Coordinates of C-alpha atoms in Angstrom, one line a residue:
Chain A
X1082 CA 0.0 0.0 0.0
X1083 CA 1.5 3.6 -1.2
X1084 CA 1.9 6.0 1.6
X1085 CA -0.8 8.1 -0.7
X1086 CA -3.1 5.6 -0.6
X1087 CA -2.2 4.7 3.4
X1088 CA -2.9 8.9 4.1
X1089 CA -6.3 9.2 2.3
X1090 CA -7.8 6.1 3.4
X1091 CA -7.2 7.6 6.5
X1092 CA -9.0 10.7 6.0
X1093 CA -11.7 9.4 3.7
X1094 CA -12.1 7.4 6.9
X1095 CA -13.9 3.7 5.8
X1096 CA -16.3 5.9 3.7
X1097 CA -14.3 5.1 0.6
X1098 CA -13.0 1.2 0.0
X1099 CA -9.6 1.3 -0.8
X1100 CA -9.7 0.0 -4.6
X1101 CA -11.8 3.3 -5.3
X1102 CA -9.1 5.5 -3.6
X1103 CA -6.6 3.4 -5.2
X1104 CA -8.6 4.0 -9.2
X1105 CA -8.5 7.7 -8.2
X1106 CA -5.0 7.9 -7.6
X1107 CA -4.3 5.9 -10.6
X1108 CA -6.4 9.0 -12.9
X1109 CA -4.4 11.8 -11.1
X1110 CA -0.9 10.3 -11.9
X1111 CA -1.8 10.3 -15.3
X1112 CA -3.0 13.3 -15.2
X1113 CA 0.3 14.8 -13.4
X1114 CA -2.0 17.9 -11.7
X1115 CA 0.6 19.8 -10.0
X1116 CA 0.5 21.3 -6.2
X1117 CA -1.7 24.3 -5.8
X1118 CA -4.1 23.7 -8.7
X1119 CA -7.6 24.8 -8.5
X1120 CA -9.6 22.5 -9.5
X1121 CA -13.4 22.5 -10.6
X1122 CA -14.7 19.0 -10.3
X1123 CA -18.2 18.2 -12.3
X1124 CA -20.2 15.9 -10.7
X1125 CA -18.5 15.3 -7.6
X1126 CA -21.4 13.3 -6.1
X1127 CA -20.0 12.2 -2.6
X1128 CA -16.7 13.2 -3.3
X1129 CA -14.6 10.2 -4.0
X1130 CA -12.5 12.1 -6.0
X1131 CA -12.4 15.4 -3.9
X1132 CA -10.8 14.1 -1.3
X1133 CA -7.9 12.6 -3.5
X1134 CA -7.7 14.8 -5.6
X1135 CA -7.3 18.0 -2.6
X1136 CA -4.8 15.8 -0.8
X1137 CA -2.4 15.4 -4.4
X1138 CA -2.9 19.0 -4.7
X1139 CA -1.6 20.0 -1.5
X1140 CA -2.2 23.1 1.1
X1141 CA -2.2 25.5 -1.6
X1142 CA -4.8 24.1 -4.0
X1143 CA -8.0 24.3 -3.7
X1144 CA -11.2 21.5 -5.0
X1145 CA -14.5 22.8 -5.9
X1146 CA -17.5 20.2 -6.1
X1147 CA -20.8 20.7 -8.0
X1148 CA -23.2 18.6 -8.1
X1149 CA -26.7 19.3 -9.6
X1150 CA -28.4 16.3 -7.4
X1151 CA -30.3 17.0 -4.0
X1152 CA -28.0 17.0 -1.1
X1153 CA -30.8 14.2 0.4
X1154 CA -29.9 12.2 -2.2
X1155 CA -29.2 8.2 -1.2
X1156 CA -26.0 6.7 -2.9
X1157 CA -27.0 3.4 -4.0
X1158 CA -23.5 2.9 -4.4
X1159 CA -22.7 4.1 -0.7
X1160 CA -25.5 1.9 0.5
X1161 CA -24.3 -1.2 -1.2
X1162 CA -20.5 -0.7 0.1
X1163 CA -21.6 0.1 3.8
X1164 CA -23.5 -3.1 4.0
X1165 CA -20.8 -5.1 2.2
X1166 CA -18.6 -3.9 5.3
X1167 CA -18.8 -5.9 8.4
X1168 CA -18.7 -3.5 11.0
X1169 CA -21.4 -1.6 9.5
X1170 CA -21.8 1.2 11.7
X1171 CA -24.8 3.0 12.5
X1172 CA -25.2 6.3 11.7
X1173 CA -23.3 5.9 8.7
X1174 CA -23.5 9.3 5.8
X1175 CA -26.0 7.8 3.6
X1176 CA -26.9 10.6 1.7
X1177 CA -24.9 12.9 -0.9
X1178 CA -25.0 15.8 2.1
X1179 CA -24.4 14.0 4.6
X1180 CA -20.7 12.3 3.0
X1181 CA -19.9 16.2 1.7
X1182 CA -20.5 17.9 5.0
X1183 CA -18.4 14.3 6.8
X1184 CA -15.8 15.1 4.2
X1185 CA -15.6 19.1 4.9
X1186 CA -14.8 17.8 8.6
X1187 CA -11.4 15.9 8.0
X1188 CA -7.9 17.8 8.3
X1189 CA -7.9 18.5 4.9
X1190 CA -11.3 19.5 4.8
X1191 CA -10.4 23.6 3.8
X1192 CA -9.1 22.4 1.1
X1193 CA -12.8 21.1 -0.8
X1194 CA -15.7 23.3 -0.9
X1195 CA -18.8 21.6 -2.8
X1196 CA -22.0 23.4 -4.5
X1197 CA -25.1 22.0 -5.0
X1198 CA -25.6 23.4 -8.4
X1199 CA -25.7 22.6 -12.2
X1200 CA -22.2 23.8 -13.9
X1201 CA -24.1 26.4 -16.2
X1202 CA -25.8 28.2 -13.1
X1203 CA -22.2 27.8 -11.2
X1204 CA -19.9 29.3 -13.3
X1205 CA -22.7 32.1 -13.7
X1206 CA -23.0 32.9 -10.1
X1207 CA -20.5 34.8 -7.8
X1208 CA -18.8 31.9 -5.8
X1209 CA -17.1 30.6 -9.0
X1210 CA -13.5 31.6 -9.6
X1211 CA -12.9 33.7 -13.3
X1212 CA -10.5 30.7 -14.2
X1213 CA -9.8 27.3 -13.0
X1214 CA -6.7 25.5 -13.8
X1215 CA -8.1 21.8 -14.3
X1216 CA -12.1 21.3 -14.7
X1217 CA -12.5 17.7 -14.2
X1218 CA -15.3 14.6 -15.0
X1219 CA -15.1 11.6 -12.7
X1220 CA -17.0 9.0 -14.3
X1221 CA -19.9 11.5 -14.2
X1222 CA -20.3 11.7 -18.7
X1223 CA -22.4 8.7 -18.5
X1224 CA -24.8 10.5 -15.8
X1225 CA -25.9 12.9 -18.9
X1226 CA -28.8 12.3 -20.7
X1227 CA -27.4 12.8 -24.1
X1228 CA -24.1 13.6 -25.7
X1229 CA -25.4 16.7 -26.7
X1230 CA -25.6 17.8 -22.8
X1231 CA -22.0 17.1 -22.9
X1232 CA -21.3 19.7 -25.6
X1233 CA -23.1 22.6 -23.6
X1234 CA -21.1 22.6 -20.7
X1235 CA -18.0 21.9 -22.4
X1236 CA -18.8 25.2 -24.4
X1237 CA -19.6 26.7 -21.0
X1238 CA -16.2 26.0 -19.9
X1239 CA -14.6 27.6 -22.7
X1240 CA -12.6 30.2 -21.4
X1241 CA -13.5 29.1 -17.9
X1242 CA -10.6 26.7 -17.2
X1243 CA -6.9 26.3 -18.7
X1244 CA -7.3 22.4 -18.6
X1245 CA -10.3 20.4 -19.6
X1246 CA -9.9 16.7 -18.3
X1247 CA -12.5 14.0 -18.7
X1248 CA -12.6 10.6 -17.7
X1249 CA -14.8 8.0 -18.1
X1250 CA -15.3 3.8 -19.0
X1251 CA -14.2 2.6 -22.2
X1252 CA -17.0 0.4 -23.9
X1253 CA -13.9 -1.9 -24.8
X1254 CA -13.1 -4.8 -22.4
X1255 CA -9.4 -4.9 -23.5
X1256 CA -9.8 -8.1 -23.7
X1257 CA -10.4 -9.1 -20.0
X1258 CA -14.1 -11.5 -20.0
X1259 CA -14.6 -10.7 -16.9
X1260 CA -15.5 -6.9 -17.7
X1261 CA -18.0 -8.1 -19.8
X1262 CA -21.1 -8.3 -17.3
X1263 CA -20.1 -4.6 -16.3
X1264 CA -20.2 -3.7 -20.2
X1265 CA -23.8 -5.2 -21.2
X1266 CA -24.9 -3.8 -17.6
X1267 CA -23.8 0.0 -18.6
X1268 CA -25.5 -0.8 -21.8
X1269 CA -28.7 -2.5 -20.3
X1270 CA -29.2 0.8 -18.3
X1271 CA -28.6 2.9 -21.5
X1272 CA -31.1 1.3 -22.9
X1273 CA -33.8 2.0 -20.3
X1274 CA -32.8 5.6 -20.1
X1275 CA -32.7 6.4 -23.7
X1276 CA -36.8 5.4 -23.9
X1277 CA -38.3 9.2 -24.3
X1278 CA -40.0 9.4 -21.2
X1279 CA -38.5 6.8 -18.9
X1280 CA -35.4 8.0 -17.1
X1281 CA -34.5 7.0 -13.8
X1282 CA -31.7 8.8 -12.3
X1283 CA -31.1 6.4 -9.5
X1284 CA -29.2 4.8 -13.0
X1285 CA -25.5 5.4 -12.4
X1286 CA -25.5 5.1 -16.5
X1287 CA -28.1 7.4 -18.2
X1288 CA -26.1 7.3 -21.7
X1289 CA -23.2 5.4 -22.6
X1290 CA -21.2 8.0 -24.4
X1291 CA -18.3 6.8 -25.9
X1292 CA -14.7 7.9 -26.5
X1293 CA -15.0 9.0 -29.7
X1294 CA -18.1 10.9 -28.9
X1295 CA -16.4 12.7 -25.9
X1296 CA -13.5 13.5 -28.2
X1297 CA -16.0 15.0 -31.4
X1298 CA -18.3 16.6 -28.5
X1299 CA -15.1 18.5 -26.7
X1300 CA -13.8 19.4 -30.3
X1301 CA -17.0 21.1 -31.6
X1302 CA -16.8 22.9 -28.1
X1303 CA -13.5 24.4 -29.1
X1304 CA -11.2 22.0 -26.9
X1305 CA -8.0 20.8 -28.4
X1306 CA -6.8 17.3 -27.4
X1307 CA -3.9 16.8 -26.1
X1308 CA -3.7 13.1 -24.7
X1309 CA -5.6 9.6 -24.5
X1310 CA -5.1 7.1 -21.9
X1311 CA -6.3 4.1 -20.6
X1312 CA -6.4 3.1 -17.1
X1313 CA -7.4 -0.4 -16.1
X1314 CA -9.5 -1.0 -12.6
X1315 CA -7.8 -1.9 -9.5
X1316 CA -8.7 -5.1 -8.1
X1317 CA -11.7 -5.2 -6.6
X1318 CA -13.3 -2.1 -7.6
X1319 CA -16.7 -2.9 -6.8
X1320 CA -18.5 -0.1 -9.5
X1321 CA -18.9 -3.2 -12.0
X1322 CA -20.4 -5.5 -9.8
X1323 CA -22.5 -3.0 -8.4
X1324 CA -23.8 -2.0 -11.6
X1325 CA -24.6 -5.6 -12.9
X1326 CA -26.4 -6.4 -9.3
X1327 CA -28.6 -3.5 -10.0
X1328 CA -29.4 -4.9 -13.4
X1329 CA -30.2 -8.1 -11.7
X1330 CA -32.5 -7.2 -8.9
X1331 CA -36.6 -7.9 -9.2
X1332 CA -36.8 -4.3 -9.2
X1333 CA -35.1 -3.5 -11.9
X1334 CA -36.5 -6.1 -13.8
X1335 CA -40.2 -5.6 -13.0
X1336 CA -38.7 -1.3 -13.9
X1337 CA -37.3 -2.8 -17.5
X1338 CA -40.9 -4.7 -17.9
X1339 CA -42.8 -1.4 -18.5
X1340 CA -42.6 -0.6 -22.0
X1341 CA -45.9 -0.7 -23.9
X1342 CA -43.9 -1.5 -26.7
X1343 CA -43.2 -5.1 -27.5
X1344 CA -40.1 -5.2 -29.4
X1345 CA -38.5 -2.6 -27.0
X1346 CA -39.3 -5.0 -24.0
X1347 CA -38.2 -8.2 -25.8
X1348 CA -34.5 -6.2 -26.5
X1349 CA -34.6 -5.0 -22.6
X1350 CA -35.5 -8.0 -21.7
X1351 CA -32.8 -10.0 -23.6
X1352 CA -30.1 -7.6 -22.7
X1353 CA -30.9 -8.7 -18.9
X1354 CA -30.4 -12.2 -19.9
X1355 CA -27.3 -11.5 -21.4
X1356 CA -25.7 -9.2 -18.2
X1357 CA -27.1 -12.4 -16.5
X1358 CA -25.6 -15.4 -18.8
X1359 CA -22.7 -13.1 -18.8
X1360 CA -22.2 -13.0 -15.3
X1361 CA -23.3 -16.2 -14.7
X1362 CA -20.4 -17.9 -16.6
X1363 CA -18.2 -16.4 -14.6
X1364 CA -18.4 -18.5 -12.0
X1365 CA -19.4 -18.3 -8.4
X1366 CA -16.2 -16.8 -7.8
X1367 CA -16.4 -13.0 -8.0
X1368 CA -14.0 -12.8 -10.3
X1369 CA -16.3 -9.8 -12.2
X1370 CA -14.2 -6.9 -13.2
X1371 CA -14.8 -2.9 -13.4
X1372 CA -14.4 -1.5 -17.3
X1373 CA -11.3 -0.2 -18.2
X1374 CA -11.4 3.9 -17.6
X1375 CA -10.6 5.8 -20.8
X1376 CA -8.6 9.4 -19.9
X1377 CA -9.1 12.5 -22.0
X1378 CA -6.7 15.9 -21.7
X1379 CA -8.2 19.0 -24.0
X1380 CA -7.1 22.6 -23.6
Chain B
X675 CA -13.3 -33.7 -43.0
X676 CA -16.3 -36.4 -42.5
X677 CA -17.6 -38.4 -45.4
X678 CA -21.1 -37.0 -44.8
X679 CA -19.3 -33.1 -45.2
X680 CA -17.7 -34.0 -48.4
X681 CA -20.7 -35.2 -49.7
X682 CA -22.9 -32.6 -48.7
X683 CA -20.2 -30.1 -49.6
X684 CA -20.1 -31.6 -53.3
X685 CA -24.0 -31.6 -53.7
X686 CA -24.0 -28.1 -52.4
X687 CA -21.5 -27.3 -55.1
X688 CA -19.6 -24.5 -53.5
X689 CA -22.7 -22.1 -52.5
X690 CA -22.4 -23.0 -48.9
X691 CA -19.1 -22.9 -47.2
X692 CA -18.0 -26.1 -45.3
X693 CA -18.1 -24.5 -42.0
X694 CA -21.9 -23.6 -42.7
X695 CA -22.7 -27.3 -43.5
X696 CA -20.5 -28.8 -40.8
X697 CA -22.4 -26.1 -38.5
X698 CA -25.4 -27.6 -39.6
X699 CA -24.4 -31.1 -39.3
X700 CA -23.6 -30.3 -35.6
X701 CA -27.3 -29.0 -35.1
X702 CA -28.4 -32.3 -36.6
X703 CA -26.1 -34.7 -34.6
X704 CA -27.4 -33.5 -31.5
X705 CA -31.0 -33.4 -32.3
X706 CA -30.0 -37.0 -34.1
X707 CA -33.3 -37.4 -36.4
X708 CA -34.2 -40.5 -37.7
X709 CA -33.7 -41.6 -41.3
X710 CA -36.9 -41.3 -43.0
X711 CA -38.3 -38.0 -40.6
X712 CA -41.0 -35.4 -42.5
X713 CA -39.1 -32.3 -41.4
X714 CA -41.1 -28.8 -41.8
X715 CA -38.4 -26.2 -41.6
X716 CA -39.5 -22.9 -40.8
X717 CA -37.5 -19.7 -42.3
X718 CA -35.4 -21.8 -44.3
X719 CA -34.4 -18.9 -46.4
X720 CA -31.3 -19.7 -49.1
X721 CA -31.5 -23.6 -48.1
X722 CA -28.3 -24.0 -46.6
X723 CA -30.3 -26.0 -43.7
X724 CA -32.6 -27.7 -45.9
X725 CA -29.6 -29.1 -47.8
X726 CA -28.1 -30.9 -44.8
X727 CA -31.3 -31.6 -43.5
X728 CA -32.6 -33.5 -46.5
X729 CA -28.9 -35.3 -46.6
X730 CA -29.0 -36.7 -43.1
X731 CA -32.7 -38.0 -43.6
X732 CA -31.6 -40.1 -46.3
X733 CA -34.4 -41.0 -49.4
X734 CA -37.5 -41.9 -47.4
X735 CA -37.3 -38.6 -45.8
X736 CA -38.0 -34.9 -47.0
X737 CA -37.9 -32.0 -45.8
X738 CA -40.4 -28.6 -46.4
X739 CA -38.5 -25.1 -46.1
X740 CA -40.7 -22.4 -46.1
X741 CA -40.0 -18.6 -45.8
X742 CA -42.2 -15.7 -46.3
X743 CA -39.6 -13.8 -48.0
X744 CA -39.9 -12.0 -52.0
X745 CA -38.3 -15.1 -54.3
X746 CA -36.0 -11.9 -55.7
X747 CA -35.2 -11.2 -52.2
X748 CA -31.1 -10.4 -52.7
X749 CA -29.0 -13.0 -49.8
X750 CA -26.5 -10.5 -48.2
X751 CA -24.6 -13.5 -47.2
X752 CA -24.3 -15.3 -49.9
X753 CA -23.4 -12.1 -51.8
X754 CA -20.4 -11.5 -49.0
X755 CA -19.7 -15.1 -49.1
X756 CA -19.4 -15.1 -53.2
X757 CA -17.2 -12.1 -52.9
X758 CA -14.9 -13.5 -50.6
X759 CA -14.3 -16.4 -52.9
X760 CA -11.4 -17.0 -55.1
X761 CA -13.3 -18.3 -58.2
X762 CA -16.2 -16.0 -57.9
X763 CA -17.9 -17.5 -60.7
X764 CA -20.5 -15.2 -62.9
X765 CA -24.3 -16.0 -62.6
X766 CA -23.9 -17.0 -59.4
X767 CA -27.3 -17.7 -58.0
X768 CA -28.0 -14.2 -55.9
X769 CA -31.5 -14.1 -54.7
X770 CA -33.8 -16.9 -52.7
X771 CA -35.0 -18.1 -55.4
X772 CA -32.2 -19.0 -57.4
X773 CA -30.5 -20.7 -54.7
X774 CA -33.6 -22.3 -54.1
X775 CA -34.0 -24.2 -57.4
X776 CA -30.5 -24.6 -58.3
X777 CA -30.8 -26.8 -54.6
X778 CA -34.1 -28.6 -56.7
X779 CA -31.7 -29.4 -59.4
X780 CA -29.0 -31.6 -57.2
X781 CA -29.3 -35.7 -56.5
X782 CA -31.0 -35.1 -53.8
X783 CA -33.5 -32.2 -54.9
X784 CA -36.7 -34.1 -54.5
X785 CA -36.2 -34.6 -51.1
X786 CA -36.7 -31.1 -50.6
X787 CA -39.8 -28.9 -51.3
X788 CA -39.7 -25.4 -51.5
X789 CA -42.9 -22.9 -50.4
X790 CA -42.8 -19.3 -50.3
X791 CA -45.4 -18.4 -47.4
X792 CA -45.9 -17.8 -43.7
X793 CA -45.6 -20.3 -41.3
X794 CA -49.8 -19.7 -40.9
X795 CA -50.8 -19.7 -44.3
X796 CA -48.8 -22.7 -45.5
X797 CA -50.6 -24.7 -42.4
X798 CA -53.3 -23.6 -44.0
X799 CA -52.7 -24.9 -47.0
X800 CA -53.4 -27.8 -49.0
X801 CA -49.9 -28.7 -49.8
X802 CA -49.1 -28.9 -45.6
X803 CA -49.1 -32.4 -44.1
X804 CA -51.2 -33.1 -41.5
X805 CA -48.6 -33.8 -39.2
X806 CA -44.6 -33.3 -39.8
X807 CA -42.2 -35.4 -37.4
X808 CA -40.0 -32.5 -36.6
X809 CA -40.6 -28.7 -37.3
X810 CA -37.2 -27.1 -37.0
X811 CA -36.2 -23.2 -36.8
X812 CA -32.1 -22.9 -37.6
X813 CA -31.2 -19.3 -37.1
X814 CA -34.8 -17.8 -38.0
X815 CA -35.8 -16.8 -34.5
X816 CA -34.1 -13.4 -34.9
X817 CA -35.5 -12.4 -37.6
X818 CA -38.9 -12.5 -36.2
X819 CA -39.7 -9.0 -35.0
X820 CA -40.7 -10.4 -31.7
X821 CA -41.2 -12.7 -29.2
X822 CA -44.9 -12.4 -29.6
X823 CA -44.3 -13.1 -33.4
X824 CA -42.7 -16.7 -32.1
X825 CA -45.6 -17.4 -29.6
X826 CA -48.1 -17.5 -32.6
X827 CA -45.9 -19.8 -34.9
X828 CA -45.7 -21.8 -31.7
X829 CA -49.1 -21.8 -31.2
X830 CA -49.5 -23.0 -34.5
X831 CA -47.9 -25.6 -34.6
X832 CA -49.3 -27.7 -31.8
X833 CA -50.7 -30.7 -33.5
X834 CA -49.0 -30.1 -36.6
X835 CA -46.0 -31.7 -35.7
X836 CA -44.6 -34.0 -33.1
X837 CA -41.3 -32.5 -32.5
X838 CA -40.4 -28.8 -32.3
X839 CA -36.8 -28.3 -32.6
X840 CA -35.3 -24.9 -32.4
X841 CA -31.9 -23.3 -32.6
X842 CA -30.9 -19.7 -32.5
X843 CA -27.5 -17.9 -31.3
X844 CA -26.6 -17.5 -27.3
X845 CA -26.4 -14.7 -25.6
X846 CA -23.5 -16.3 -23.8
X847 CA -20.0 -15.7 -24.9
X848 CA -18.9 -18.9 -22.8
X849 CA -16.1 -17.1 -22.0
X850 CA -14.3 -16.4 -25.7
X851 CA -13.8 -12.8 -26.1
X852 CA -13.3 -13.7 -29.6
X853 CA -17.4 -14.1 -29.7
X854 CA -18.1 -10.3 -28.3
X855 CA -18.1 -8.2 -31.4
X856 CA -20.4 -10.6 -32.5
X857 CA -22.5 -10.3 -29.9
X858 CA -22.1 -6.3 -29.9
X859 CA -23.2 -6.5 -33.9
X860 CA -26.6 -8.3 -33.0
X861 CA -27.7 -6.0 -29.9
X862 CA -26.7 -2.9 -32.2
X863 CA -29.2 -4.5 -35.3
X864 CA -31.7 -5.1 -32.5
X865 CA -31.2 -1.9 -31.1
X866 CA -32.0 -0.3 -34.3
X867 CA -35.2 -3.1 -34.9
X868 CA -36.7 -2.1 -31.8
X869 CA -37.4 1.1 -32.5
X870 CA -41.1 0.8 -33.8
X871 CA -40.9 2.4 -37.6
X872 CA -37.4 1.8 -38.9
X873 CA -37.6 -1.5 -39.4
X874 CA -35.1 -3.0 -41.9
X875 CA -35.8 -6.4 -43.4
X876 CA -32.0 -6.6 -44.6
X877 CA -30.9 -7.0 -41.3
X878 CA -30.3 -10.9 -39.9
X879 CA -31.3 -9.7 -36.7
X880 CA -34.5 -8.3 -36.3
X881 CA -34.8 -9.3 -32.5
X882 CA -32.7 -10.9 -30.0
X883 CA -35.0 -13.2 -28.8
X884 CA -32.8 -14.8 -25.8
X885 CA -33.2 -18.6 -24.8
X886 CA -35.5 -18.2 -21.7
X887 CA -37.4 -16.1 -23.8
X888 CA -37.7 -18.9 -26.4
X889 CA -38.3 -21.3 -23.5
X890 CA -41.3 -19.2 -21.9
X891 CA -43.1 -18.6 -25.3
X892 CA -43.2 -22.0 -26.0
X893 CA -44.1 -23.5 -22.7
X894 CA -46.9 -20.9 -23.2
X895 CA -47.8 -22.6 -26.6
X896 CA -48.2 -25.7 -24.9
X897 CA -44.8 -27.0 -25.6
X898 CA -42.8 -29.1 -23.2
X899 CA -39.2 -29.3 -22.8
X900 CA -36.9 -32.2 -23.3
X901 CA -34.0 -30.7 -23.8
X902 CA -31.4 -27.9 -24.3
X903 CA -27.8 -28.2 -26.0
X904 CA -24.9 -25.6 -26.6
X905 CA -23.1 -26.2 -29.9
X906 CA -19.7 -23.8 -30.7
X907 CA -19.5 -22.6 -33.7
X908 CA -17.2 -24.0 -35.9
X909 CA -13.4 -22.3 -36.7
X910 CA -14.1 -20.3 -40.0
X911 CA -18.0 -20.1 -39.7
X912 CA -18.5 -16.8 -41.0
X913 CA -21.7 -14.9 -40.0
X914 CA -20.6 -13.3 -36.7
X915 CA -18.1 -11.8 -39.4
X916 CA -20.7 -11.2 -41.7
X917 CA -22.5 -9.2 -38.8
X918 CA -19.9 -7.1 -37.4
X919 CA -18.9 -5.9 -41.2
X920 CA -22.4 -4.7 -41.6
X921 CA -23.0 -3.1 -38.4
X922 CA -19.4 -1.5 -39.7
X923 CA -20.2 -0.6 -42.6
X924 CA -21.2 3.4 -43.9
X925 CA -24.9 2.8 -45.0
X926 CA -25.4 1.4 -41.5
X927 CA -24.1 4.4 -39.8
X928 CA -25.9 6.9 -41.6
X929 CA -29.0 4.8 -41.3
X930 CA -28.6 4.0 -37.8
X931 CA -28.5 8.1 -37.5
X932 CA -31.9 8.9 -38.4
X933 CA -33.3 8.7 -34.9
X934 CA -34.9 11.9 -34.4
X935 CA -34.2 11.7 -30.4
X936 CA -30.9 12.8 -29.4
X937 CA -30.6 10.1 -26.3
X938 CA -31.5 7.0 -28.6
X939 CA -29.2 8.6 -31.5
X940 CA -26.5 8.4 -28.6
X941 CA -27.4 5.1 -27.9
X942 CA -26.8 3.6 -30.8
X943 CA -23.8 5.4 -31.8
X944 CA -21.9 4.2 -28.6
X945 CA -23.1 0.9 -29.6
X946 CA -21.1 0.9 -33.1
X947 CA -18.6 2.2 -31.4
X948 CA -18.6 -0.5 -29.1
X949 CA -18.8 -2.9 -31.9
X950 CA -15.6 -1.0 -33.4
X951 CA -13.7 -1.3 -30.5
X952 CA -14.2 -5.2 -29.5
X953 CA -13.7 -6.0 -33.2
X954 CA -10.3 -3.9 -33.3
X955 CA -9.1 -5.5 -29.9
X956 CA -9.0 -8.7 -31.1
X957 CA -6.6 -7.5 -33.9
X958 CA -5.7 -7.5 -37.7
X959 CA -5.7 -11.8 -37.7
X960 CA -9.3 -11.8 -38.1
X961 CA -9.9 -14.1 -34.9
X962 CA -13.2 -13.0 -35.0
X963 CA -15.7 -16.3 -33.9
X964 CA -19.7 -16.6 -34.2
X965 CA -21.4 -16.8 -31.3
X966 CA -22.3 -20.3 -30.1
X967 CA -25.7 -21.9 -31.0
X968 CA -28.3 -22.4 -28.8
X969 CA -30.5 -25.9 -29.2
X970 CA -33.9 -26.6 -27.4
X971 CA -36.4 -29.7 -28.2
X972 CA -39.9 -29.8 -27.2
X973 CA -42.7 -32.2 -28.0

């Protein structure tokens, strides 16, 4: 274990597992953001990433986190890791305020401020800075409804930040099976949410917007690219199988059964028996891995 | 290479590749149908089943292809798998209907009888037995629109025949990455099906219609399982090939973007992309495998 990842595990204090610390850390050393950056994070949600990313940018830089989601929002993914923990304690942050205002409390809590707040109304208001140095997506393209929401707050950011960095899974499994429940899962979701008038945005995946669709979104928004990369996940980053046990659950399936439309339900349908055959031939073994993250720098 | 290919292979005379027929031959061994079996084949299409089928029942037997499909209807896989030959001869048979009676004219033509109809009208009809001994889809289910579509052909044909035999593609990998663009390429065709008015005939799959699907419309017909077999496909059968090239081709691109909604446009451009991606990982040495077959048997 890093001394990095030894430090923030500390201060994220059990309310991050240590493979999504660990994925963090693996975007910001790619992404080489150096001490005293400013930083405007989009999407922070909890603030996984705030908390790594304030402690790599040291006393003198500075994290803002917006998130347009209500601050009594439950984290299905927060939920699922607490009770995966055995000493679940009681009491536990279960809502998007509640791990923000936990997060605000540690010894390098100055160094994150968080806004409930769409980026458009943000950078409009008087709390935003002129210019950051870094505005950053954590895996929070895919929580868009459309590419082409994508494309109006990376046109709002023109001007608005030096460095435009984006990251987000790659639809390709490298070659690694065991990705592949994760993959028809994102896509399963996708599906549901691109019916007209169907969205649910308890759905971690909305859209699945792909690489290429970042990179021709960011260039019509004026954004140069500068660098690609690929990160694979940790061991036992649980995002994937989270993801695919959402797919799975009666809920979700009674959810996917309510098209009026038959050849719509028949392809929902099917795509749940594939994240299920999928993960099913896996074995009883866990052995189901988190998608590959795909890393964009633009200025 | 088995006597019963090279025979098969020779009385095809060159318009269906050996790893079709052996494909077929594999469908046949494990359903293992008696000499001298009145098969009813439904969606028989070019004959590439009916061939084997009417080989293996030897000259008591027969078998009855029927498809619902224009006589002038132009075989994009045949057309692909001309091209790709060496000796691309000229007046190669190019629609249904030439396939269908150049089969007619081999050794073994009379054992097969061609009918161009739906399954409903041709039980209808004066030239339908009373009852056939097996009635057999190969690779048709797909190309239904719908599960619902199935349910009636399956409701049909209780009485009409005293084995049901069906095979279709997996949803399942089992494992071989090599499968996934495949896969990809058929959820990206029914992605595009699905969507109620833009239907387009020319595509193989019209719906995936998964195995428990399959399995729950016909115990609703009435039909009762015996059995269920996986068969692999074999090395060099080409239509997950055949699929991916299509989904990768221009005119599917530009026809795949005529959605009018921005989320389902999205939605099915990440899915050729995805397509893209799993088909460029496996690399240049076109490694590229079918998905494996499916088999179930009622009576």
């Amino acid at each position: 274990m890093s001394p990095d990842l030894t430090n923030i595990a500390k201060l994220s204090d059990g309310w991050s597992s240590e493979p999504q610390i660990q994925h963090r850390l693996d975007l910001l050393n790619k992404w080489n953001i150096p001490l005293g950056s400013k930083v405007l994070e989009i999407g922070c949600g909890q603030g996984d990433f705030t908390l790594v990313a304030a402690y790599m940018v040291g006393d003198q830089g500075h994290v803002t986190g917006i998130d347009p989601a209500p601050l009594d929002y439950g984290l299905y993914h927060l939920n699922q890791w607490h009770k995966s923990r055995a000493d679940n304690p009681p009491g536990a942050p279960m809502t998007l305020g509640e791990t923000q205002e936990k997060l605000k409390q540690n010894p390098i809590g100055d160094r994150m401020t968080f806004y409930q707040s769409t980026l458009e109304e943000f950078l409009d208001s008087s709390v935003s800075e002129q210019v950051y140095d870094y505005a950053i997506f954590v895996h929070s393209v895919w929580y868009l409804p459309s590419a082409d929401a994508l494309l109006s707050m990376l046109a709002a950011l023109r001007g608005r930040t030096k460095h435009l960095l984006i990251s987000e899974y790659s639809l390709d499994v490298r070659g690694d099976i065991a990705a592949l429940p994760h993959l028809l899962a994102a896509i399963s979701q996708a599906e549901f949410n691109s019916r007209g008038s169907a969205l649910d945005r308890g759905d971690n995946v909305q859209a699945i917007i792909s690489p290429p669709m970042i990179c021709a979104v960011a260039q019509k928004a004026g954004w140069e690219l500068q660098k690609e990369d690929i990160v694979e996940s940790p061991e036992g980053l649980e995002d994937g199988r989270w993801e695919v046990h959402r797919v799975l659950s009666e809920e979700y399936t009674l959810r996917s059964g309510s098209s009026e439309d038959a050849s719509r339900q028949g392809f929902a349908s099917a795509l749940i028996h594939a994240v299920a055959e999928s993960n099913r031939a896996l074995g009883p073994s866990q052995k189901l891995r988190t998608l590959p993250t795909w890393l964009g720098s633009w200025v």
